[in-house]
PDB file of C-alpha atoms in Angstrom:
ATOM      1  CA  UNK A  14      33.760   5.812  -3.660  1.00 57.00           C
ATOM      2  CA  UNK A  15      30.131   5.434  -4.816  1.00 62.00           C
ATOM      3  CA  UNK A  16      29.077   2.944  -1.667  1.00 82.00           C
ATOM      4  CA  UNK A  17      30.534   6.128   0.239  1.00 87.00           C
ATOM      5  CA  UNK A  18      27.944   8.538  -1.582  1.00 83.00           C
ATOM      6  CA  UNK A  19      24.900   5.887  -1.587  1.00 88.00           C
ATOM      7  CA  UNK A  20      25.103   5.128   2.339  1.00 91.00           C
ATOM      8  CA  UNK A  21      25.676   9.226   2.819  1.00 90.00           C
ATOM      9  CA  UNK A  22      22.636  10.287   0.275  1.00 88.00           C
ATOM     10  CA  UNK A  23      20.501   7.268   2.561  1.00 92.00           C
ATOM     11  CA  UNK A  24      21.669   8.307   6.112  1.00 94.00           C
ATOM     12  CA  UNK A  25      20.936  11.875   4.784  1.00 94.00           C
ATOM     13  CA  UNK A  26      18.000  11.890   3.187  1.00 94.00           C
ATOM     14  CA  UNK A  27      16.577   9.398   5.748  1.00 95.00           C
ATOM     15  CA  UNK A  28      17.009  11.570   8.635  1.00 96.00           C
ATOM     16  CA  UNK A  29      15.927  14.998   6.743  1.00 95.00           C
ATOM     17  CA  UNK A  30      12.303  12.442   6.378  1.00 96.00           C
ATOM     18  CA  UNK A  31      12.714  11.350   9.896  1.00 96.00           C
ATOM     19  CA  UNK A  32      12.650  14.655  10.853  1.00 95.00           C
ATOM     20  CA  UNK A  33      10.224  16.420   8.531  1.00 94.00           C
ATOM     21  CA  UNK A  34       7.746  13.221   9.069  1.00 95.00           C
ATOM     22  CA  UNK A  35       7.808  13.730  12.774  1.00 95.00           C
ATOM     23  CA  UNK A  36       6.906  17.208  12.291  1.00 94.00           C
ATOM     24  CA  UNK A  37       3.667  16.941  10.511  1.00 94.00           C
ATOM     25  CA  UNK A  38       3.079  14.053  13.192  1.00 94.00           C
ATOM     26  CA  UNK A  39       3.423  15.691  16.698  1.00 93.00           C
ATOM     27  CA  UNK A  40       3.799  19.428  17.476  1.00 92.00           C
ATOM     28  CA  UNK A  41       6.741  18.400  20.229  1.00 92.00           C
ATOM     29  CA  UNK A  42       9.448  19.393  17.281  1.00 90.00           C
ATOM     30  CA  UNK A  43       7.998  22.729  16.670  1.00 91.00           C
ATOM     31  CA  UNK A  44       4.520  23.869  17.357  1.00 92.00           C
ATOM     32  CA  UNK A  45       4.643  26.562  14.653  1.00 93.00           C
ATOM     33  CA  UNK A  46       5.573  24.582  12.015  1.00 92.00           C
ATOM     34  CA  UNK A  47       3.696  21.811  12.949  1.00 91.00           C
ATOM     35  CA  UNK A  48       0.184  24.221  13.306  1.00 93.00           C
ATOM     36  CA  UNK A  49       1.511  25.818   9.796  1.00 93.00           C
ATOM     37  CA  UNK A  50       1.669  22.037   8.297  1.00 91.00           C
ATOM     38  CA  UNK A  51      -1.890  21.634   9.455  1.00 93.00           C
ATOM     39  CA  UNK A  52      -3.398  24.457   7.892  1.00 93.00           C
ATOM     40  CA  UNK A  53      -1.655  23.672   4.617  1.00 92.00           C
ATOM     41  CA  UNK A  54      -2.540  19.928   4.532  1.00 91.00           C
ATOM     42  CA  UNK A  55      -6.559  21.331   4.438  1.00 91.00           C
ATOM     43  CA  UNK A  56      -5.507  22.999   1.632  1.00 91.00           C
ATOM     44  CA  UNK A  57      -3.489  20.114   0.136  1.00 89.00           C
ATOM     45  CA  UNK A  58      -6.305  17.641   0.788  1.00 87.00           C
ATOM     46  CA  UNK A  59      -9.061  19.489  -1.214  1.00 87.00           C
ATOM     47  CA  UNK A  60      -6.814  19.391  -4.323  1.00 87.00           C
ATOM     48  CA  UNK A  61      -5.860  15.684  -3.419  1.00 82.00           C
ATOM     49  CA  UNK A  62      -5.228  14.114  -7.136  1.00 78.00           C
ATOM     50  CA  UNK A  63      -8.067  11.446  -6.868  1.00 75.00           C
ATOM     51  CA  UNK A  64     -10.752  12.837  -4.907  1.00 75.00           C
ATOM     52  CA  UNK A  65     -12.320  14.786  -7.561  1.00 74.00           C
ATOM     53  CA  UNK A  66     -12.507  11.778  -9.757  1.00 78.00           C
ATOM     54  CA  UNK A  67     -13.309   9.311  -6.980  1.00 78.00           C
ATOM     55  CA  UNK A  68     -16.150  12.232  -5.275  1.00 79.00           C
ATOM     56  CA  UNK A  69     -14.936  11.744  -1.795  1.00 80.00           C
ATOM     57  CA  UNK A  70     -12.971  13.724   0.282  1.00 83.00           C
ATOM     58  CA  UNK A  71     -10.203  13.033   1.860  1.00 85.00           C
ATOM     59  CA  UNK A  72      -9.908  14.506   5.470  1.00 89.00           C
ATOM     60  CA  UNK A  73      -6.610  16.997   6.112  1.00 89.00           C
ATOM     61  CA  UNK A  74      -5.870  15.106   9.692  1.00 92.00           C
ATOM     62  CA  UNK A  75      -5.439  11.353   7.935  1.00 93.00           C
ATOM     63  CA  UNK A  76      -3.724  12.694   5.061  1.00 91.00           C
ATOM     64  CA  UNK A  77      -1.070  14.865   6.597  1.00 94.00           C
ATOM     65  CA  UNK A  78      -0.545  11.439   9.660  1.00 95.00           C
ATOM     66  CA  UNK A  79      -0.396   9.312   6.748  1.00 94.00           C
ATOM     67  CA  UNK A  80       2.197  11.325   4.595  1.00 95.00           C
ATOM     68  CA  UNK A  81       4.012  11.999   7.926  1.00 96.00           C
ATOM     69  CA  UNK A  82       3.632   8.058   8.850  1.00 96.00           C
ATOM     70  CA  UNK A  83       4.835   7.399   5.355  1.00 97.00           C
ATOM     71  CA  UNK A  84       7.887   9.975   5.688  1.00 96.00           C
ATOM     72  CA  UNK A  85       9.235   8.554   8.975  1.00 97.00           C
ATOM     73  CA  UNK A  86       8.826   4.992   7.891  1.00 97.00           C
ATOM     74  CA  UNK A  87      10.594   5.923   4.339  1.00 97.00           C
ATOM     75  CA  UNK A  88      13.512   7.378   6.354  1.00 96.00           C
ATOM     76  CA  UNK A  89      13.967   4.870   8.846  1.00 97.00           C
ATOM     77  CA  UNK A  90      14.473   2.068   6.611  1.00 96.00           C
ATOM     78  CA  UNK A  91      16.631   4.478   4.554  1.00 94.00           C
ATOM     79  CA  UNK A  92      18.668   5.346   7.452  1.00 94.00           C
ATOM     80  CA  UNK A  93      18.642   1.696   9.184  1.00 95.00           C
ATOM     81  CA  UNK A  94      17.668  -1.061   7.369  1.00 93.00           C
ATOM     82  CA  UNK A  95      20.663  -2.674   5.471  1.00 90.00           C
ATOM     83  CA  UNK A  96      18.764  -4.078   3.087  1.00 91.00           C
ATOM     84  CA  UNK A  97      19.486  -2.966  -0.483  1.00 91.00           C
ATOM     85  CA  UNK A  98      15.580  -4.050  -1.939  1.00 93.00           C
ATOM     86  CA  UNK A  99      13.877  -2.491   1.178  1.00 95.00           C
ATOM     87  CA  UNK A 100      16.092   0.672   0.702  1.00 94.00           C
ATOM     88  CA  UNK A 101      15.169   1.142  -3.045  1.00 94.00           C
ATOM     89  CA  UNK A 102      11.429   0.296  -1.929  1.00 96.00           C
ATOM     90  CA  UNK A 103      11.408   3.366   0.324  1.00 96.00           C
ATOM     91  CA  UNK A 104      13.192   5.767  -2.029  1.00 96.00           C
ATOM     92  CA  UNK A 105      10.390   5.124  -4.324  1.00 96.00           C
ATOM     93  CA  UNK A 106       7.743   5.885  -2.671  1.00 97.00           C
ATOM     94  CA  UNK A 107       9.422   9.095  -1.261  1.00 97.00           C
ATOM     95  CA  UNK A 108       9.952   9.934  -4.473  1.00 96.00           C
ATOM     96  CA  UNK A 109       6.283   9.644  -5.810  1.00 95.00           C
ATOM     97  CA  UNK A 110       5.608  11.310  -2.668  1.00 95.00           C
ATOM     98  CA  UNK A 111       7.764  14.115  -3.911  1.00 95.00           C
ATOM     99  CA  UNK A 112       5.959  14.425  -7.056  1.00 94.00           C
ATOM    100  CA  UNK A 113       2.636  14.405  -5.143  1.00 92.00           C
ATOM    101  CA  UNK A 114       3.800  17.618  -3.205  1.00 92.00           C
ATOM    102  CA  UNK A 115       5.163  19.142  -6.354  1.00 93.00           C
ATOM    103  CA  UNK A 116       1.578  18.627  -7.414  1.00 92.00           C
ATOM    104  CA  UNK A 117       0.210  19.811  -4.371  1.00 91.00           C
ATOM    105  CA  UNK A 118       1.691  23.019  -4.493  1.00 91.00           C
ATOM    106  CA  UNK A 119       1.381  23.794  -7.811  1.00 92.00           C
ATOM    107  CA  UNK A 120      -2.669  23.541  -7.704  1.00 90.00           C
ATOM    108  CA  UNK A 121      -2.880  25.442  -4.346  1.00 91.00           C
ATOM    109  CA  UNK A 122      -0.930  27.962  -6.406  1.00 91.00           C
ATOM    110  CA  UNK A 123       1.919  28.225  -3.905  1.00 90.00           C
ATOM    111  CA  UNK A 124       5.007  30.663  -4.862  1.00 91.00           C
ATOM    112  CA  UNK A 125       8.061  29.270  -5.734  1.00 91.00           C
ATOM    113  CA  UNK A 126       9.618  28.747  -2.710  1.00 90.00           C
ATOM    114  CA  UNK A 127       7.163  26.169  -1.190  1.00 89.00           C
ATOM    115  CA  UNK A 128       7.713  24.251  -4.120  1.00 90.00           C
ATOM    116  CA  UNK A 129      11.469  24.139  -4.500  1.00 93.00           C
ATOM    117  CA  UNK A 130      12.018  21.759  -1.680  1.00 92.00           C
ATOM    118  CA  UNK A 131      10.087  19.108  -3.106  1.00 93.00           C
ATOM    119  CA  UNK A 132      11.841  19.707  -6.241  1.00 94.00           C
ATOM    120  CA  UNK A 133      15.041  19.244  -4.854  1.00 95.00           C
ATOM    121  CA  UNK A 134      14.433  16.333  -2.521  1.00 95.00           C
ATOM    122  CA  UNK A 135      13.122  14.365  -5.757  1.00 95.00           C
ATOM    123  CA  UNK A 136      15.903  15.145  -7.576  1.00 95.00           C
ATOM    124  CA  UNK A 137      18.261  14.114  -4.685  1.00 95.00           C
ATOM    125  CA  UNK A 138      15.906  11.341  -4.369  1.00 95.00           C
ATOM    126  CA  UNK A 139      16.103  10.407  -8.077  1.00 94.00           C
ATOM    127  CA  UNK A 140      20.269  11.065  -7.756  1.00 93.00           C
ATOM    128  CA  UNK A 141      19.973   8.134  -4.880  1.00 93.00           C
ATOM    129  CA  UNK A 142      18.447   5.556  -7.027  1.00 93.00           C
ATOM    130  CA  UNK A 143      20.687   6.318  -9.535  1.00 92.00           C
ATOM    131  CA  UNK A 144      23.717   5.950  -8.153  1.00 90.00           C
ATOM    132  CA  UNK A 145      22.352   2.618  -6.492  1.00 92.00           C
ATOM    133  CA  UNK A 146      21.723   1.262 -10.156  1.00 92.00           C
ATOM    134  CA  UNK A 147      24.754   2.059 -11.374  1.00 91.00           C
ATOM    135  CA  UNK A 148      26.719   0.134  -8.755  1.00 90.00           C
ATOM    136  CA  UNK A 149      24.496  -3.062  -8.731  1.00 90.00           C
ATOM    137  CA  UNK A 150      25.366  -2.854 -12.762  1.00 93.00           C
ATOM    138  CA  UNK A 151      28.972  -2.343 -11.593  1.00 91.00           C
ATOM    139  CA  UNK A 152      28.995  -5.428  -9.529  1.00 89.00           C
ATOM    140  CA  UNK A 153      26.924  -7.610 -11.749  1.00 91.00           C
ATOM    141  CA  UNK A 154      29.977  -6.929 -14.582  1.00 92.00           C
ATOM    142  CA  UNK A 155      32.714  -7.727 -12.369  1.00 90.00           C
ATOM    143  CA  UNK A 156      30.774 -10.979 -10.842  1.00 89.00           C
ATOM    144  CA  UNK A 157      30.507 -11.728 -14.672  1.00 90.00           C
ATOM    145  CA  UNK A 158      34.258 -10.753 -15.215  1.00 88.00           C
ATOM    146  CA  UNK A 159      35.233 -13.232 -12.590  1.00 87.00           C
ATOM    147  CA  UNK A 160      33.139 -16.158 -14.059  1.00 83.00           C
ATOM    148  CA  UNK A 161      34.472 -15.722 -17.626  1.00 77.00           C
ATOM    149  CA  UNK A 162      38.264 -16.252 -16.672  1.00 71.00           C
ATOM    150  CA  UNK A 163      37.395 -19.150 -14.570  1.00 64.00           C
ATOM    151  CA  UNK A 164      35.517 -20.188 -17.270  1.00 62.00           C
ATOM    152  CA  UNK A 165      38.315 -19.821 -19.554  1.00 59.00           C
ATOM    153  CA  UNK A 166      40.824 -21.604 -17.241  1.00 60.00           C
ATOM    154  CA  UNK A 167      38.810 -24.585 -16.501  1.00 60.00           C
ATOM    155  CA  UNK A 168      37.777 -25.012 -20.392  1.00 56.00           C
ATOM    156  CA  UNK A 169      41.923 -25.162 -21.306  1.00 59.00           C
ATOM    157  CA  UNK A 170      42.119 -27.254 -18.360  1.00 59.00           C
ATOM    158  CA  UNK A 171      40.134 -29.888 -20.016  1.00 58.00           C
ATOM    159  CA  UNK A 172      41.433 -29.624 -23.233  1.00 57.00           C
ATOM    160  CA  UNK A 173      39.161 -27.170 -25.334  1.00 53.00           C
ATOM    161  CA  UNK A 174      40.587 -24.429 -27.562  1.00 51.00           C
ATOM    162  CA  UNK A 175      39.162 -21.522 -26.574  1.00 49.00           C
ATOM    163  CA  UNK A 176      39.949 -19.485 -30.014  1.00 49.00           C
ATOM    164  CA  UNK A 177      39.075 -22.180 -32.067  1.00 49.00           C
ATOM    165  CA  UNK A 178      36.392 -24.284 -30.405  1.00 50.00           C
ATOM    166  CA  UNK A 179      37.820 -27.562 -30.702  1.00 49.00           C
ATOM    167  CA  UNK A 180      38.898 -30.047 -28.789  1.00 50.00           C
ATOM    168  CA  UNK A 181      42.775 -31.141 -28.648  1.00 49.00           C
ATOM    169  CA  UNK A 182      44.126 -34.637 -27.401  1.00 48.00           C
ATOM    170  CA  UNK A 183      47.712 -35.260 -27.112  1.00 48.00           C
ATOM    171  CA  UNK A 184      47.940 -37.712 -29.435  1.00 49.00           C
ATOM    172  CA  UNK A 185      46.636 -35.154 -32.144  1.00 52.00           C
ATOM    173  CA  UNK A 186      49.138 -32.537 -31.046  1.00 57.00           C
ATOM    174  CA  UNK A 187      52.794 -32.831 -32.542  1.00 56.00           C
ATOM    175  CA  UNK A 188      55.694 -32.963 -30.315  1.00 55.00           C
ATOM    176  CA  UNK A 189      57.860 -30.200 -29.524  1.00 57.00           C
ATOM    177  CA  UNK A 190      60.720 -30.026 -31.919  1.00 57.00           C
ATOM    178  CA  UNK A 191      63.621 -30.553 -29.191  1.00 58.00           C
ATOM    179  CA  UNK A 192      61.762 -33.376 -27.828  1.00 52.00           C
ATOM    180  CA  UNK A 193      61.123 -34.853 -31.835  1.00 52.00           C
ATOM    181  CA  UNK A 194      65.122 -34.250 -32.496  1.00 54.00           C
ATOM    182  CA  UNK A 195      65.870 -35.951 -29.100  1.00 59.00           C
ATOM    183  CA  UNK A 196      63.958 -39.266 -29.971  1.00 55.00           C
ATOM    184  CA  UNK A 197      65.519 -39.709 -33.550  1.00 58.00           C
ATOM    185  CA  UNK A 198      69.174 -39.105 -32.173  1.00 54.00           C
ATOM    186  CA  UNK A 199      68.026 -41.938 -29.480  1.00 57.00           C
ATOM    187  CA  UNK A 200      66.521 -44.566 -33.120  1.00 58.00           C
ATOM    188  CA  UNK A 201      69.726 -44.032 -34.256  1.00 57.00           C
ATOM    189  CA  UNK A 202      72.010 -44.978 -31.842  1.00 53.00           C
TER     190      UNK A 202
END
């Protein structure tokens, strides 16, 4: 049940960044959104976490491609790459990305509503990588599960107590009593 939720939160959440990535690439989606995405990346840019520290600025064009690049590439390999390391790699950075629009937002001063979308995509984001952890712990118990009983089985197999921790022989072991009764009736006839 939770592989069914992990590959529907990736397929989902990778096409919603396909999608929203293309956008702030190319106005062939939707040229209002896509001119509205420009003007707000000049305002997203100016507040740009590092570029007060760093005295440069960044310019709005590089920074909204390179979120948008970032988006598209995040979602592809969320959507279509079956690998489970590559897939966690990309819903990390989407999710830092996610905080950096929170962040954005908030210092532009943007109302509520622009920011609740990146709110919820980290959290969905954050839901993602936790469901992934929990079933790689899942598996790693039950790989270690199936060791320990083989373990068990092969260590009886060669003679070694399991409870105790010793090691039996069968000369050290007594005889079962029918089999003891059965050789003294055969002495004394």
């Amino acid at each position: 049940m939770a592989s069914i939720v992990l590959k529907s939160l990736s397929v989902l959440l990778g096409i919603f960044f396909i999608f929203v990535g293309t956008t702030k690439l190319t106005p062939k989606i939707s040229k209002e959104l896509h001119k509205d995405l420009r003007k707000e990346f000049a305002r997203y840019s100016k507040v740009f976490p590092l570029a007060q520290t760093l005295e440069f600025k960044i310019p709005s064009k590089w920074y909204r491609r390179t979120v948008g690049g970032l988006e598209v590439l995040c979602g592809f390999c969320l959507t279509f790459i079956p690998s489970k390391r590559i897939k966690q790699m990309a819903n990390l950075i989407l999710v830092v990305m996610m905080l950096f629009a929170t962040y954005n937002h908030w210092m532009v001063g943007d109302k509520f509503e622009r920011l609740a979308p990146s709110l919820v995509f980290f959290f969905m984001l954050t839901c993602r990588m936790i469901v992934e952890y929990q079933i790689r712990r899942k598996e790693k118990e039950e790989k270690l599960s199936l060791k320990k009983p083989a373990a068990a089985s092969s260590a009886k197999e060669a003679g070694v107590d399991g409870a105790a921790g010793s090691v039996t022989s069968a000369a050290a072991t007594p005889p079962p009593p029918t089999v003891a009764a059965e050789s003294r009736a055969k002495k004394e006839d």
